[in-house]
Tab-separated table of C-alpha atoms in Angstrom:
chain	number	residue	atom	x	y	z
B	751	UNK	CA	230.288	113.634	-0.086
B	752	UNK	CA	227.972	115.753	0.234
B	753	UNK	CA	226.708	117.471	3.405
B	754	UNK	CA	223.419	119.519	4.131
B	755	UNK	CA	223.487	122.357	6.512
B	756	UNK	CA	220.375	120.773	8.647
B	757	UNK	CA	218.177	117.482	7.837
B	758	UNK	CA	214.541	118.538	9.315
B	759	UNK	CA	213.150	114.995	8.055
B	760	UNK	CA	215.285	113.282	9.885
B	761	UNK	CA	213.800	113.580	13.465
B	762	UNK	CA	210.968	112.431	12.093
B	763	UNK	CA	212.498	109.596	10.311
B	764	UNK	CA	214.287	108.897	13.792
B	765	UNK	CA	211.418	109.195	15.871
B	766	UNK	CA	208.295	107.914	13.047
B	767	UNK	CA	206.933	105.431	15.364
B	768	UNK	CA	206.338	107.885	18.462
B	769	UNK	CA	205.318	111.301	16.042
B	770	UNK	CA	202.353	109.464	14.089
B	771	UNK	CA	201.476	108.184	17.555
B	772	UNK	CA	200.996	111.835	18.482
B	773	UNK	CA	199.396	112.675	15.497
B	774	UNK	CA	196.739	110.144	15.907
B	775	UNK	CA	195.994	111.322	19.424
B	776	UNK	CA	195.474	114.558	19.103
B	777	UNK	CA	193.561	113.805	15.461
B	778	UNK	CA	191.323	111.199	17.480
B	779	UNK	CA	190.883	113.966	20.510
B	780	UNK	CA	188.396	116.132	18.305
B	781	UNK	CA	190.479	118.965	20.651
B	782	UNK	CA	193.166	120.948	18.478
B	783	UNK	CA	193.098	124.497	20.409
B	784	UNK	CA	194.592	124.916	23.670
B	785	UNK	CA	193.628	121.561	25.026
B	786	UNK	CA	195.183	118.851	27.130
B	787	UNK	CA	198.394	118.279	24.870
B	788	UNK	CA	199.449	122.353	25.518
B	789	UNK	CA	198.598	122.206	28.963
B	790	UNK	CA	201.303	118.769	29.176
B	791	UNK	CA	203.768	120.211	27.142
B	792	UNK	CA	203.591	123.722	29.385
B	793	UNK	CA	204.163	121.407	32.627
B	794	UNK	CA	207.009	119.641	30.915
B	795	UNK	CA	209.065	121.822	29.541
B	796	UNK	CA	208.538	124.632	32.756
B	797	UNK	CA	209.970	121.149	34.564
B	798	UNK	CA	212.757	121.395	31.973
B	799	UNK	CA	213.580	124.251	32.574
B	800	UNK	CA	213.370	124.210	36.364
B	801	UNK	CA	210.485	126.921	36.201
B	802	UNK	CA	206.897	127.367	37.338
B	803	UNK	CA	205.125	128.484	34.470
B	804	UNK	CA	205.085	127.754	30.975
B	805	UNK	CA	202.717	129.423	28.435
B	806	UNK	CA	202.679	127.701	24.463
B	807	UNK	CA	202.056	130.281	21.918
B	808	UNK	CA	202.608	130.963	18.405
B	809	UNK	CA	206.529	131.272	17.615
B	810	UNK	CA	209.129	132.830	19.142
B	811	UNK	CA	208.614	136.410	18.504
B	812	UNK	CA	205.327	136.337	19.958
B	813	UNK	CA	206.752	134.959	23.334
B	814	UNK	CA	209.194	137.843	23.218
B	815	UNK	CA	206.300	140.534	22.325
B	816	UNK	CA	203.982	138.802	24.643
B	817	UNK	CA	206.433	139.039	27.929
B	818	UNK	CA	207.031	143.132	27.150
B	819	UNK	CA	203.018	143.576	26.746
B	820	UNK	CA	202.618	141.604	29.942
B	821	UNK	CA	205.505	144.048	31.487
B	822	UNK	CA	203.232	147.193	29.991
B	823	UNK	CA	206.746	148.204	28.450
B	824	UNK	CA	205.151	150.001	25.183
B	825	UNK	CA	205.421	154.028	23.969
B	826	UNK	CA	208.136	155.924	25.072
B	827	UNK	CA	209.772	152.629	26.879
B	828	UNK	CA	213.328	151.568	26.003
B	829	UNK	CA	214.496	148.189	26.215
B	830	UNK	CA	218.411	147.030	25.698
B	831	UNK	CA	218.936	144.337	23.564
B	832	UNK	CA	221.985	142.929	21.898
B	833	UNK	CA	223.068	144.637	18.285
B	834	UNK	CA	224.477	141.622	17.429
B	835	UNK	CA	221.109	139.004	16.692
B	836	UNK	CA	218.356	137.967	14.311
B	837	UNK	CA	216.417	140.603	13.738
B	838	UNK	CA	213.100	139.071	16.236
B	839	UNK	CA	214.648	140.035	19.257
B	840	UNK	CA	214.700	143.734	17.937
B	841	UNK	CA	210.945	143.238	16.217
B	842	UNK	CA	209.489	142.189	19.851
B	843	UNK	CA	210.515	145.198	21.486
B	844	UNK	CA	208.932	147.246	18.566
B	845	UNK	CA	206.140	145.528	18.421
B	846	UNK	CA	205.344	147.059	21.717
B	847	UNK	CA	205.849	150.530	20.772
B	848	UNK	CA	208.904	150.658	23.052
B	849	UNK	CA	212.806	151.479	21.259
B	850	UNK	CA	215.494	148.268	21.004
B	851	UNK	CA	218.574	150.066	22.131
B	852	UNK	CA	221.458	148.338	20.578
B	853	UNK	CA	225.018	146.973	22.911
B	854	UNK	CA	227.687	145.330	20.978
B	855	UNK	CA	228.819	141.871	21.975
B	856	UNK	CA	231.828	140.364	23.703
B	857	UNK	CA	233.815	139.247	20.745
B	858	UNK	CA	234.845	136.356	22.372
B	859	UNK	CA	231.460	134.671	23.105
B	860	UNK	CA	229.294	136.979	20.291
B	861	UNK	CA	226.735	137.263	23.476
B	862	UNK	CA	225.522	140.836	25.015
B	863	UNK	CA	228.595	142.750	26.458
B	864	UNK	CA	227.654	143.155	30.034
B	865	UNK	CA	230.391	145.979	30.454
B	866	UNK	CA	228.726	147.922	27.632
B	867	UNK	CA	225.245	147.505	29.069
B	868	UNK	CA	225.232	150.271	32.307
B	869	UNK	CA	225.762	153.147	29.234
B	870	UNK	CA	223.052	152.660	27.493
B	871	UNK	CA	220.568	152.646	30.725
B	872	UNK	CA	218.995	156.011	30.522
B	873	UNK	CA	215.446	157.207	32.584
B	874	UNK	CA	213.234	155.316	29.760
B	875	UNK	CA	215.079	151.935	29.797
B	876	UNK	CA	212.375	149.484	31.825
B	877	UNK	CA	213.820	146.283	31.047
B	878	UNK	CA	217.241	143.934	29.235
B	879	UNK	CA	216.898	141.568	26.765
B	880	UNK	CA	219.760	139.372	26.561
B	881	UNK	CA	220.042	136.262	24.120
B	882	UNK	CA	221.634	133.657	24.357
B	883	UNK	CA	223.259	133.280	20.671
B	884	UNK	CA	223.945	130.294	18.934
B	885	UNK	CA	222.718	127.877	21.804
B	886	UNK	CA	225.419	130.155	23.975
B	887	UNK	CA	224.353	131.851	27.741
B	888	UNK	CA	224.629	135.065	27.664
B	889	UNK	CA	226.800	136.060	30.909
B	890	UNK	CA	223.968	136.269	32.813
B	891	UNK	CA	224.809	137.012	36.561
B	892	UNK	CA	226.008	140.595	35.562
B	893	UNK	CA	223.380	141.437	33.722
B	894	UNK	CA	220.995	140.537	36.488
B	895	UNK	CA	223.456	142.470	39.053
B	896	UNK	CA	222.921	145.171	36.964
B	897	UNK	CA	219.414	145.123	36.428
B	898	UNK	CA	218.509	144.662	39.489
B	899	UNK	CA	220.303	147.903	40.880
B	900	UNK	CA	218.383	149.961	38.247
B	901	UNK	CA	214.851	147.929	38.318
B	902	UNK	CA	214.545	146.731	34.799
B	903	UNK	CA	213.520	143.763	34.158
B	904	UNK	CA	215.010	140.709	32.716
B	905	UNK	CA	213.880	139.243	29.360
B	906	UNK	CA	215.884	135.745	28.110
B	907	UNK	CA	215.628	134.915	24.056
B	908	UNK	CA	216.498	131.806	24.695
B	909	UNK	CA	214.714	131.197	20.788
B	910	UNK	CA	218.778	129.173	20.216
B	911	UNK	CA	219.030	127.877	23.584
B	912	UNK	CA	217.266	124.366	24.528
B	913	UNK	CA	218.988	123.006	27.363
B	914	UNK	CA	221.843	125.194	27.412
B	915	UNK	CA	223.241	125.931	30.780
B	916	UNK	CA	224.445	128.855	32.593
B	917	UNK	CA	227.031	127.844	35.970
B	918	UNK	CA	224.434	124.825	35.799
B	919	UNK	CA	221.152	126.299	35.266
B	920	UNK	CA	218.822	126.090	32.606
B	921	UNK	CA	218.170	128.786	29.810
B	922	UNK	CA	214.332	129.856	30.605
B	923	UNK	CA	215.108	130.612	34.624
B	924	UNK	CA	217.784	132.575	34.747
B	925	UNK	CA	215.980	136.272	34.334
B	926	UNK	CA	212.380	137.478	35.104
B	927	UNK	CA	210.843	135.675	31.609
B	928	UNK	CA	212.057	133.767	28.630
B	929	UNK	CA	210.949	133.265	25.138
B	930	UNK	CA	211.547	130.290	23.354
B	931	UNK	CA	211.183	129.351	19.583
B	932	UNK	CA	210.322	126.072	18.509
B	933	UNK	CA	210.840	127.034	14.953
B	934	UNK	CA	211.461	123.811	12.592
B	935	UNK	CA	214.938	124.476	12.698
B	936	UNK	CA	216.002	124.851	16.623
B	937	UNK	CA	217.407	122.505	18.972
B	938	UNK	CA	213.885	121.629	20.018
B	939	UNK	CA	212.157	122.060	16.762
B	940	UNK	CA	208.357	121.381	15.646
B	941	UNK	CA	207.026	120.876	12.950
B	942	UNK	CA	205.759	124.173	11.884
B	943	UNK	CA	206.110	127.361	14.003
B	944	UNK	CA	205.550	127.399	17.450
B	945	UNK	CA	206.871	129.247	20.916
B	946	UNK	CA	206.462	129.581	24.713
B	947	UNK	CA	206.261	131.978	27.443
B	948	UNK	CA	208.460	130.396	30.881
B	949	UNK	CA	208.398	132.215	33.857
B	950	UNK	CA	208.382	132.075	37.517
B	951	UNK	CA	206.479	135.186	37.828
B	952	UNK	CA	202.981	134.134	38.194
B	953	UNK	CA	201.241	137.407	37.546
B	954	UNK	CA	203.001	137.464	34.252
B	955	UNK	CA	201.913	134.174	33.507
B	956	UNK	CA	198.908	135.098	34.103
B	957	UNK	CA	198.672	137.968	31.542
B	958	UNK	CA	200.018	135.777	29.089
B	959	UNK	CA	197.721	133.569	29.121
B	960	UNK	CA	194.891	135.788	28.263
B	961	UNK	CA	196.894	138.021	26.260
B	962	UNK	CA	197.417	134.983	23.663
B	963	UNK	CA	193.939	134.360	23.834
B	964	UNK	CA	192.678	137.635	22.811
B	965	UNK	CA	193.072	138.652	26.051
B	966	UNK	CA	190.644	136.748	27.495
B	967	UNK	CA	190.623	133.892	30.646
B	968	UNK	CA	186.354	133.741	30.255
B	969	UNK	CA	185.124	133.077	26.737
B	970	UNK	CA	183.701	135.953	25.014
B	971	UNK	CA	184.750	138.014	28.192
B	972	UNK	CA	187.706	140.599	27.175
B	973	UNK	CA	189.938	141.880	29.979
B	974	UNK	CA	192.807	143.385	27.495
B	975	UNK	CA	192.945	143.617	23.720
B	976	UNK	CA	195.031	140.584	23.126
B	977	UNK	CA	196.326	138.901	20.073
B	978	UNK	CA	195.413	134.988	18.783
B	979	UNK	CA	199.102	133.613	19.226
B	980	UNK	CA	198.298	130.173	20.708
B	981	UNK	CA	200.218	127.119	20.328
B	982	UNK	CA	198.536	124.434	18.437
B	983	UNK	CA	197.357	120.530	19.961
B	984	UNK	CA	199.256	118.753	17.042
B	985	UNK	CA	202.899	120.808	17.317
B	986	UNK	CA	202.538	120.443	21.411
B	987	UNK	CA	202.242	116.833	20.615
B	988	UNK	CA	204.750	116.506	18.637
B	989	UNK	CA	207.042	118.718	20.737
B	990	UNK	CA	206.490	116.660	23.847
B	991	UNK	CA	208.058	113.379	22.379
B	992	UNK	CA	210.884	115.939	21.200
B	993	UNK	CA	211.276	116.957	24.284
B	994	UNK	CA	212.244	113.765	25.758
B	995	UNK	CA	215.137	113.014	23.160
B	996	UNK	CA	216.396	116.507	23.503
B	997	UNK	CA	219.094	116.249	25.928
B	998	UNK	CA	220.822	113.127	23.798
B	999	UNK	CA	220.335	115.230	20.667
B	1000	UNK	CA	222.652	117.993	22.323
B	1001	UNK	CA	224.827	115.671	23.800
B	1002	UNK	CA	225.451	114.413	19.834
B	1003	UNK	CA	225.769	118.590	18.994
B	1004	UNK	CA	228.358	118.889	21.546
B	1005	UNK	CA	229.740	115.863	20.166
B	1006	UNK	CA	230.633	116.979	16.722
B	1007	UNK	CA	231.094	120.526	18.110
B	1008	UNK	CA	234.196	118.754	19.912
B	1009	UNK	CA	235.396	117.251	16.922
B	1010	UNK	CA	235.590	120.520	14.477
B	1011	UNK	CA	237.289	122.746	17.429
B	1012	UNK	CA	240.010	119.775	18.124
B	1013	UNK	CA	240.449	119.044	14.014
B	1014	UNK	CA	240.233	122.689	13.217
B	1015	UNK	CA	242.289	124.234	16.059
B	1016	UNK	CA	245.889	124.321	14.548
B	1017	UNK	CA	244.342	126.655	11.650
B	1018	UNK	CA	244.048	130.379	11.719
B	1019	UNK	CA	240.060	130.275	11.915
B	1020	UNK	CA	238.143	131.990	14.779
B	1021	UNK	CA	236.226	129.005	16.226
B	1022	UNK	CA	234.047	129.675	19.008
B	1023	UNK	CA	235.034	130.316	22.620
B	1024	UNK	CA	233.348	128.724	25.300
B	1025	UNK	CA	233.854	129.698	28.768
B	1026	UNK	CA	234.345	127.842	31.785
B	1027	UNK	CA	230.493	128.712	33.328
B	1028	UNK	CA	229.174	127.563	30.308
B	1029	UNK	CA	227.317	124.474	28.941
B	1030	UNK	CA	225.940	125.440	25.286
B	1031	UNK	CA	223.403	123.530	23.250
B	1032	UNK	CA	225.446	124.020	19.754
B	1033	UNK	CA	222.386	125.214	18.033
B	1034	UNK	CA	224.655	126.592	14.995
B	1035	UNK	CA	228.466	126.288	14.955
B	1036	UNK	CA	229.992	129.260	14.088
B	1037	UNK	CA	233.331	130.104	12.968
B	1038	UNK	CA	235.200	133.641	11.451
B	1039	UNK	CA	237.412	134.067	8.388
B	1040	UNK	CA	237.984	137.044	6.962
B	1041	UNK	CA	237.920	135.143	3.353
B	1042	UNK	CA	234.671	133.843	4.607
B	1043	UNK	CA	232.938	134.346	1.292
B	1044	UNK	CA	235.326	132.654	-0.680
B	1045	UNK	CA	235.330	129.723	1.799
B	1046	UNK	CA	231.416	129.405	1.680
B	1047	UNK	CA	231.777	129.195	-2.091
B	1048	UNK	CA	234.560	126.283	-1.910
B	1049	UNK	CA	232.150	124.565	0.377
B	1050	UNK	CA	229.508	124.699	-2.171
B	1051	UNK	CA	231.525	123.479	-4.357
B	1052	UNK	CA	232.451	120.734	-2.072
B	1053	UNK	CA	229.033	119.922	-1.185
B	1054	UNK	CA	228.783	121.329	1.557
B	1055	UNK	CA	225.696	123.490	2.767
B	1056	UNK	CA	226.799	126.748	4.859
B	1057	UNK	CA	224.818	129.150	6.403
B	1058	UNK	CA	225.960	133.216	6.737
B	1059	UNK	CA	224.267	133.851	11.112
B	1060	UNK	CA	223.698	136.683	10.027
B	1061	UNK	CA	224.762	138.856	6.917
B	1062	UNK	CA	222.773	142.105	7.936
B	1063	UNK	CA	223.017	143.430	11.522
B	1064	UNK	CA	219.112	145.040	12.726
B	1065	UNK	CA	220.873	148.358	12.735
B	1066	UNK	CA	221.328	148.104	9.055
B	1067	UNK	CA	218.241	146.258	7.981
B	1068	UNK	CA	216.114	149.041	5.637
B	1069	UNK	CA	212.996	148.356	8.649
B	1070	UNK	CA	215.227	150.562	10.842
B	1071	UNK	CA	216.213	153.600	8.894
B	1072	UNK	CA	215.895	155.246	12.306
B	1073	UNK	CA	219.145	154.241	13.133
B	1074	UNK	CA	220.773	155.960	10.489
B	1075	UNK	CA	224.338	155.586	9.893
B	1076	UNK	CA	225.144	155.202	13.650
B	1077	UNK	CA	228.386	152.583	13.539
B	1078	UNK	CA	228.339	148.929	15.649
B	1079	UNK	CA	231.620	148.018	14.548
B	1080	UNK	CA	231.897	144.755	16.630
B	1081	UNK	CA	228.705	143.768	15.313
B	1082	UNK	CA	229.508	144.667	11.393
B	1083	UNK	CA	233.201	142.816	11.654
B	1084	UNK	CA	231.202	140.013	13.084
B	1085	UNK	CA	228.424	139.799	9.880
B	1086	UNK	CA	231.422	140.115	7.377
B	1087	UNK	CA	233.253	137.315	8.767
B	1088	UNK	CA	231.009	134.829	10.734
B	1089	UNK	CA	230.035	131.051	8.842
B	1090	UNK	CA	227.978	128.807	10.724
B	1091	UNK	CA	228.953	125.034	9.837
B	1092	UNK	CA	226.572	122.216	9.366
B	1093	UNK	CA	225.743	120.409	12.715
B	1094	UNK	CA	222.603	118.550	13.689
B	1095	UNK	CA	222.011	115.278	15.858
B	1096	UNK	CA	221.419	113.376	12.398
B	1097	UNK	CA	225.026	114.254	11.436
B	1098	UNK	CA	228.030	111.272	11.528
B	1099	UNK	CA	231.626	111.408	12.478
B	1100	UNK	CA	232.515	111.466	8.256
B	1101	UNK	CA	230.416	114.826	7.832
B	1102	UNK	CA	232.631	116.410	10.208
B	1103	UNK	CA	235.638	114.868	8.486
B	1104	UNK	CA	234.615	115.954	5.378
B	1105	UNK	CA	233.993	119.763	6.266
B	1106	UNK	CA	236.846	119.952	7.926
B	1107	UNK	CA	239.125	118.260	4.829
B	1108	UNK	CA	237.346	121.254	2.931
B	1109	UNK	CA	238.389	123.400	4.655
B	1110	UNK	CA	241.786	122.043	4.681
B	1111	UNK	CA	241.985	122.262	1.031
B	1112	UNK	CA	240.863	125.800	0.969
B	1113	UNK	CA	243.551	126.516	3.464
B	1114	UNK	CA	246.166	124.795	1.357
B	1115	UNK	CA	244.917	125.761	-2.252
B	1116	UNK	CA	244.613	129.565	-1.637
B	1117	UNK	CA	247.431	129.957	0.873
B	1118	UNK	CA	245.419	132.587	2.393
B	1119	UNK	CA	245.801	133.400	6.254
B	1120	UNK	CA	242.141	133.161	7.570
């Protein structure tokens, strides 16, 4: 049987009737830039998230770059982010002209370590940029404790994190800003790239705004010099009948996530930890082996589709020489080892069953301790 790591056609396969709907609106409109389907979508998913402001733009790295050039964090700026993440959250910061200044993770939870975040503060750090990996809250509550005593601001990546929950709070209100991704791929996915700007901070909003428009609020009138990162009519459309489903999709993630932790518990795998404050979105699942490249090849061989979250820490990616051979070693154990397993909403009970029987047999074939 075989069993693809993610189906993108099949939201649109689930939900045909209500996407082509969208498509004809916006395609009968004759408005496909920054018209009334962004400005819905913005009101709907700040109410999702339990914020005032929402801003659409182009993907999630722009939402992240956007927020630190609304915070004027640029040259000479430092801004703490986690070592262990896709490479975006580090590319935001640079973007600005400020430094990413790496903290290893918990190795529980794979988040931020908020222990390991007060050392790297120095007189140039102006803000923290937690994410919240896998569709996991970062521990947020000390991080804010601690920013808050130094005056740095607060900057979610919630890109992984639709709906997750944090001691019952929505990813996208728990810090000064958030940047989402609506990348085809994530939890709340459209279909092309997309991203958004929530906030409660109104003079942030503000910025946004025109800084996605070339930084302008009056046409042909420019306050700042802005960027064109603007989410489009058709993927706000699109996203806002999404939205609605999103919740029962995650409920089906946490579903199956359920299923491989109880079927896969008596082996000795590292599944993931979820603590008690904690409601994640299961945007990946993600387990450790240290045979893990052996088991991704019996998987293929199996038929099953596996994904490696991620093989190359930012430290060690050739875009950030700068770095040099300075040593993460939570973060490299963690890329040697980690396998994220398939798991989407359009998944059934007998995928589960049959990753977990491979994995079984690879257990049993090799006699290897994971």
């Amino acid at each position: 049987m075989k069993v693809p790591f993610l189906d993108l056609k099949a939201s649109y396969q689930e939900l045909k009737e209500k996407l082509d709907a969208a498509y004809h609106r916006v395609m009968e409109s004759g408005r496909y830039i920054l018209g009334e389907e962004v400005e819905a979508f913005e009101r709907e998913l700040a109410a999702y998230c339990e914020a005032k402001h929402c801003i659409g733009v182009g993907n999630g790295l722009d939402a992240l770059h956007l927020i630190t050039c609304g915070y004027d964090i640029g040259l000479g700026d430092e801004v703490i982010v986690p070592s262990n993440t896709y490479i975006a959250t580090w590319l935001a910061v640079s973007y600005a002209g400020a430094t990413p200044v790496p903290v290893e993770p918990d190795v529980r939870t794979f988040n931020i370590n908020p222990d390991l975040i007060e050392a790297a503060i120095t007189p140039k750090t102006r803000a923290i940029m937690p994410v919240h990996l896998y569709g996991h809250a970062a521990d947020m509550d000390p991080i804010n404790v601690i920013a808050k005593r130094h005056g740095l601001k607060v900057i979610e990546d919630a890109a992984q994190a639709h709906g997750a929950c944090y001691k019952g709070r929505r990813t996208g209100s728990l810090g000064d800003s958030a940047g989402f991704s609506f990348y085809p791929g994530k939890n709340l996915g459209a279909f092309g790239d997309g991203g958004a700007v929530v906030t409660n901070d109104g003079e942030l909003a503000d910025k946004v705004r025109a800084l996605r428009n070339y930084g302008s609020r009056v046409k042909y009138e420019n306050e700042a010099k802005g960027f064109n990162s603007r989410l489009d009519e058709m993927q706000a459309a699109f996203l806002r009948v999404k939205l609605k489903f999103l919740d029962e999709w995650n409920d089906r993630r946490r579903a199956f996530a359920i299923q491989y932790s109880d079927q896969l518990s008596d082996l000795d795998l590292g599944l993931p930890f979820v603590p008690d404050w904690a409601e994640p979105v299961w945007h990946l699942y993600v387990i450790r082996s240290r045979h893990r490249d052996a088991l991704k090849a019996h998987l293929e061989q199996c038929g099953i589709s596996t994904v490696i979250h991620y093989p190359i820490p930012p430290h060690r990616q050739p875009c950030y020489t700068e770095y040099g051979e300075r040593r993460l070693r939570v973060t490299e154990i963690l890329a040697s080892e980690v396998l994220s397993l398939p798991i989407s909403p359009a998944m059934e009970d007998a995928d589960v069953e049959s990753v977990v029987d491979a994995i079984r047999m690879f257990a049993g074939t090799t006699n290897k301790q994971f």
